[in-house]
Coordinates of C-alpha atoms in Angstrom, one line a residue:
Chain A
G485 CA 0.0 0.0 0.0
A486 CA 0.9 3.7 -0.1
G487 CA 3.6 4.7 2.4
Q488 CA 4.6 1.1 3.1
R489 CA 8.4 0.7 3.1
N490 CA 10.1 -2.5 2.2
I491 CA 12.2 -4.4 4.7
T492 CA 15.1 -4.6 2.2
S493 CA 15.5 -0.8 2.4
F494 CA 16.5 -1.2 6.1
F495 CA 18.4 -4.4 6.2
G496 CA 21.2 -4.7 3.6
K497 CA 21.6 -7.8 1.4
H498 CA 24.5 -10.0 2.3
Chain B
M780 CA 25.0 -35.5 7.6
F781 CA 22.5 -33.6 9.7
E782 CA 20.6 -35.1 12.6
A783 CA 18.7 -33.2 15.3
R784 CA 16.5 -34.7 18.0
L785 CA 14.0 -32.5 19.7
V786 CA 12.2 -33.9 22.8
Q787 CA 9.7 -31.1 22.7
G788 CA 8.7 -32.0 19.2
N789 CA 5.5 -29.8 19.2
L790 CA 7.8 -26.8 19.4
L791 CA 8.7 -27.3 15.8
K792 CA 5.1 -27.6 14.9
K793 CA 4.3 -24.3 16.7
V794 CA 7.2 -22.5 14.9
V795 CA 6.0 -23.7 11.5
D796 CA 2.4 -22.8 12.2
A797 CA 3.5 -19.4 13.2
V798 CA 5.3 -18.6 10.0
K799 CA 3.6 -20.6 7.3
D800 CA 1.0 -18.0 6.4
L801 CA 3.6 -15.3 6.1
V802 CA 6.2 -17.3 4.2
T803 CA 5.4 -20.0 1.7
D804 CA 8.8 -21.5 1.0
A805 CA 12.0 -21.0 2.9
N806 CA 15.5 -22.3 3.5
F807 CA 16.4 -23.8 6.8
D808 CA 20.1 -23.4 7.5
C809 CA 21.9 -26.0 9.6
S810 CA 25.3 -25.5 11.1
S811 CA 27.1 -26.8 14.2
S812 CA 25.7 -23.9 16.1
G813 CA 22.1 -24.7 15.3
F814 CA 19.0 -24.6 13.1
T815 CA 18.0 -21.2 11.7
L816 CA 15.7 -19.7 9.1
Q817 CA 15.5 -16.2 7.7
A818 CA 12.8 -15.3 5.2
M819 CA 10.8 -12.4 3.9
D820 CA 7.1 -12.5 3.2
N821 CA 6.1 -12.3 -0.5
S822 CA 5.8 -8.5 -0.4
H823 CA 9.2 -8.0 1.2
V824 CA 7.6 -5.9 3.9
S825 CA 8.5 -8.2 6.9
L826 CA 11.2 -10.6 7.8
V827 CA 11.1 -13.7 9.9
S828 CA 14.2 -14.9 11.8
L829 CA 14.2 -18.2 13.6
S830 CA 17.1 -19.4 15.7
L831 CA 17.2 -22.8 17.5
R832 CA 20.6 -23.3 19.2
S833 CA 22.2 -26.8 18.9
D834 CA 22.5 -27.1 22.7
G835 CA 18.7 -26.9 23.0
F836 CA 18.4 -30.2 21.1
E837 CA 18.8 -33.5 22.9
H838 CA 21.1 -34.6 20.1
F839 CA 22.5 -32.4 17.3
R840 CA 24.9 -33.3 14.6
C841 CA 25.7 -31.2 11.6
D842 CA 28.9 -32.2 9.7
R843 CA 28.7 -29.6 7.0
N844 CA 26.7 -26.4 6.8
M845 CA 23.7 -27.0 4.7
S846 CA 20.6 -25.2 3.5
M847 CA 17.4 -27.1 3.2
G848 CA 14.6 -25.5 1.1
M849 CA 11.2 -26.5 2.2
S850 CA 7.6 -25.7 1.4
L851 CA 6.3 -24.6 4.8
G852 CA 2.8 -25.7 3.9
N853 CA 4.0 -29.2 3.2
L854 CA 6.2 -29.2 6.3
A855 CA 3.2 -28.2 8.4
K856 CA 1.2 -31.1 6.9
I857 CA 3.9 -33.5 8.0
L858 CA 4.3 -32.0 11.4
K859 CA 0.5 -32.3 11.9
C860 CA 1.0 -36.0 11.8
A861 CA 3.2 -35.9 15.0
G862 CA 1.6 -36.5 18.3
N863 CA 1.6 -33.5 20.7
D864 CA 4.1 -35.2 23.0
D865 CA 6.2 -36.9 20.3
I866 CA 9.9 -36.6 20.1
V867 CA 10.9 -35.4 16.7
T868 CA 14.1 -36.2 14.9
M869 CA 15.2 -34.6 11.7
K870 CA 17.7 -36.3 9.4
A871 CA 19.2 -35.4 6.1
A872 CA 22.2 -36.6 4.1
D873 CA 24.7 -34.0 3.0
D874 CA 23.9 -34.4 -0.7
G875 CA 20.3 -35.6 -0.5
D876 CA 17.2 -34.0 -1.8
T877 CA 15.0 -35.0 1.1
V878 CA 14.7 -34.5 4.9
T879 CA 13.2 -37.2 7.1
F880 CA 11.1 -36.5 10.2
M881 CA 10.8 -39.3 12.7
F882 CA 8.2 -39.1 15.3
E883 CA 8.4 -41.3 18.5
S884 CA 5.7 -41.5 21.0
P885 CA 6.8 -40.9 24.6
K886 CA 6.0 -44.5 25.5
E887 CA 8.1 -45.6 22.6
D888 CA 5.2 -47.8 21.3
R889 CA 4.8 -45.9 18.0
V890 CA 7.4 -44.7 15.6
S891 CA 6.7 -43.1 12.2
D892 CA 8.8 -41.4 9.6
F893 CA 7.9 -39.0 6.9
E894 CA 10.1 -37.9 4.1
L895 CA 9.8 -34.4 2.8
K896 CA 11.1 -33.4 -0.6
L897 CA 13.6 -30.5 -0.5
M898 CA 13.4 -27.7 -3.0
D899 CA 15.8 -25.2 -4.5
I900 CA 14.9 -21.8 -3.2
D901 CA 16.7 -18.7 -4.2
S902 CA 16.7 -16.6 -1.1
E903 CA 18.5 -13.4 -0.1
H904 CA 20.1 -13.2 3.3
L905 CA 19.6 -9.8 4.9
G906 CA 22.0 -8.4 7.5
I907 CA 20.0 -7.4 10.6
P908 CA 22.0 -4.6 12.2
D909 CA 22.4 -4.3 16.0
T910 CA 20.0 -1.6 17.0
D911 CA 19.8 0.6 20.1
Y912 CA 16.0 0.6 20.5
A913 CA 14.3 3.6 21.9
A914 CA 11.6 1.6 23.5
T915 CA 11.0 -2.0 24.3
V916 CA 7.7 -3.2 25.8
T917 CA 7.4 -6.8 27.0
L918 CA 3.8 -7.9 27.4
P919 CA 1.8 -11.2 27.6
A920 CA 1.7 -12.8 24.2
A921 CA -2.0 -13.3 24.5
E922 CA -2.5 -9.5 25.3
Y923 CA -0.5 -8.6 22.2
Q924 CA -2.7 -11.0 20.1
R925 CA -5.8 -9.4 21.5
I926 CA -4.7 -5.8 20.9
C927 CA -3.9 -6.6 17.2
R928 CA -7.1 -8.5 16.7
D929 CA -9.3 -5.8 18.4
L930 CA -7.7 -3.0 16.4
S931 CA -8.0 -4.9 13.2
S932 CA -11.8 -4.5 13.4
I933 CA -11.3 -0.7 13.5
G934 CA -8.6 0.0 11.0
D935 CA -5.8 -1.3 8.7
T936 CA -2.9 0.4 10.4
V937 CA -1.8 1.1 14.0
V938 CA 0.2 3.8 15.5
I939 CA 2.3 2.5 18.3
S940 CA 3.6 5.2 20.6
A941 CA 5.8 4.7 23.6
T942 CA 6.0 7.5 26.2
K943 CA 6.7 7.6 29.9
D944 CA 2.9 7.1 30.4
G945 CA 2.9 3.7 28.6
V946 CA 2.6 2.2 25.2
K947 CA -0.4 3.3 23.2
F948 CA -1.8 1.4 20.2
S949 CA -4.1 3.6 18.1
S950 CA -6.1 2.8 15.1
S951 CA -8.8 4.6 13.1
G952 CA -11.1 3.7 10.2
D953 CA -14.7 4.0 8.9
V954 CA -16.1 2.7 12.2
G955 CA -14.3 5.3 14.4
T956 CA -11.1 5.2 16.4
A957 CA -9.6 3.1 19.1
N958 CA -6.8 3.6 21.6
I959 CA -5.4 0.8 23.8
T960 CA -2.7 1.8 26.3
V961 CA -0.6 -0.7 28.2
R962 CA 1.3 0.4 31.3
Q963 CA 4.2 -1.0 33.1
N964 CA 3.0 -3.6 35.6
T965 CA 5.8 -5.6 37.1
T966 CA 3.9 -6.4 40.3
A967 CA 1.1 -8.3 38.8
D968 CA 0.2 -11.3 40.9
K969 CA 0.8 -13.7 38.1
K970 CA 4.1 -13.5 36.3
E971 CA 2.3 -14.2 33.0
E972 CA 0.3 -11.0 33.4
Q973 CA 3.4 -8.7 33.9
V974 CA 4.2 -5.9 31.5
S975 CA 7.5 -4.1 31.5
I976 CA 8.5 -1.0 29.5
D977 CA 12.0 0.0 28.9
L978 CA 12.0 3.5 27.5
K979 CA 15.1 5.4 26.5
E980 CA 13.2 8.1 24.5
P981 CA 9.7 8.5 23.2
V982 CA 9.0 7.0 19.8
A983 CA 5.9 6.6 17.6
L984 CA 5.7 4.4 14.5
T985 CA 2.9 3.3 12.1
F986 CA 2.5 -0.3 11.0
A987 CA 0.2 -2.4 8.9
L988 CA -2.0 -4.4 11.3
R989 CA -2.2 -7.3 8.9
Y990 CA 1.4 -8.2 9.5
L991 CA 1.3 -7.6 13.3
N992 CA -1.7 -9.9 13.4
S993 CA 0.1 -12.6 11.5
F994 CA 3.0 -12.5 13.9
A995 CA 0.6 -13.2 16.7
K996 CA 0.3 -16.8 15.4
A997 CA 3.5 -17.3 17.4
T998 CA 1.5 -16.8 20.6
P999 CA 1.6 -20.5 21.7
L1000 CA 5.4 -20.4 21.7
A1001 CA 6.0 -18.1 24.6
S1002 CA 4.2 -16.5 27.6
H1003 CA 5.5 -13.0 26.6
V1004 CA 6.4 -11.1 23.5
S1005 CA 8.7 -8.0 23.2
L1006 CA 8.1 -5.1 20.8
S1007 CA 11.2 -3.1 20.2
M1008 CA 11.0 0.2 18.4
A1009 CA 13.4 2.9 17.1
R1010 CA 12.7 6.0 15.1
D1011 CA 12.3 5.2 11.3
L1012 CA 13.3 1.6 11.8
P1013 CA 11.4 -1.7 11.6
V1014 CA 9.8 -2.9 14.8
M1015 CA 11.1 -6.2 16.2
V1016 CA 8.5 -8.6 17.6
D1017 CA 10.4 -11.1 19.6
Y1018 CA 9.2 -14.4 21.0
Q1019 CA 11.8 -16.2 23.1
I1020 CA 11.8 -19.9 22.9
S1021 CA 12.9 -21.1 26.3
D1022 CA 16.3 -22.7 26.5
M1023 CA 16.6 -22.8 22.7
G1024 CA 16.5 -19.5 20.9
H1025 CA 13.9 -17.2 19.4
L1026 CA 11.4 -16.5 16.7
R1027 CA 11.6 -12.8 15.6
F1028 CA 9.6 -10.8 13.2
Y1029 CA 10.6 -7.5 11.8
L1030 CA 8.1 -5.2 10.1
A1031 CA 9.0 -2.1 8.1
P1032 CA 7.1 1.0 9.2
K1033 CA 4.7 3.0 7.1
I1034 CA 5.5 6.5 6.3
E1035 CA 2.9 9.2 7.1
D1036 CA 1.6 10.9 4.1

């Protein structure tokens, strides 16, 4: 939905 | 090879039941230190992190690090066939494409084994940074479940705000608005009713209730759950699995328009 962030934008990919 | 014997076999069942609606397929990673899983939901909004330490198993052997891809729906079907008090043993060969689950009744009068086909799953491992959370509230798991359920009938999102007065859960929608505040209560007669709040600084974040509700499926795993929040960061919803590890959920916040 609008305004929902993705978890990947906080936790970097290994 | 990998071999792990869990006397409290129903714990595995509870873990899988807690995550199977959020995550369809996932890799279970085995190493000498334990049995872990990290997976995102399909929309990549939340992250599940399971850790079961090897010393929590009655027997644990893992000769080589391995990743076992499983359909959680199929795994749940198999674990459903275990008796509630059964001892569960998982076994897999290093180069095999199956994992075997053996169920033993406590009286040792019934033994069954189920073989689950493994699958190749392309999964990304995310690095979860150590975070100094501004606020952590630890409340009865059943209370958390009730708050999420009750607020879901009012709105789609919840604002969780932690202040010195307590932790307030607020939601609004077509019906109206709702506010539920939990306050520190470390003197409750029953330990299972205690609420503790560790506040370093006030913080308020908005989350989708759908996910918080889904995390509550882990309620049978622990008496309490901890919610840890920091400004502009995902909330961590942490269920401690006694003597073994934890099941943690992380949910990215919503941004106010």
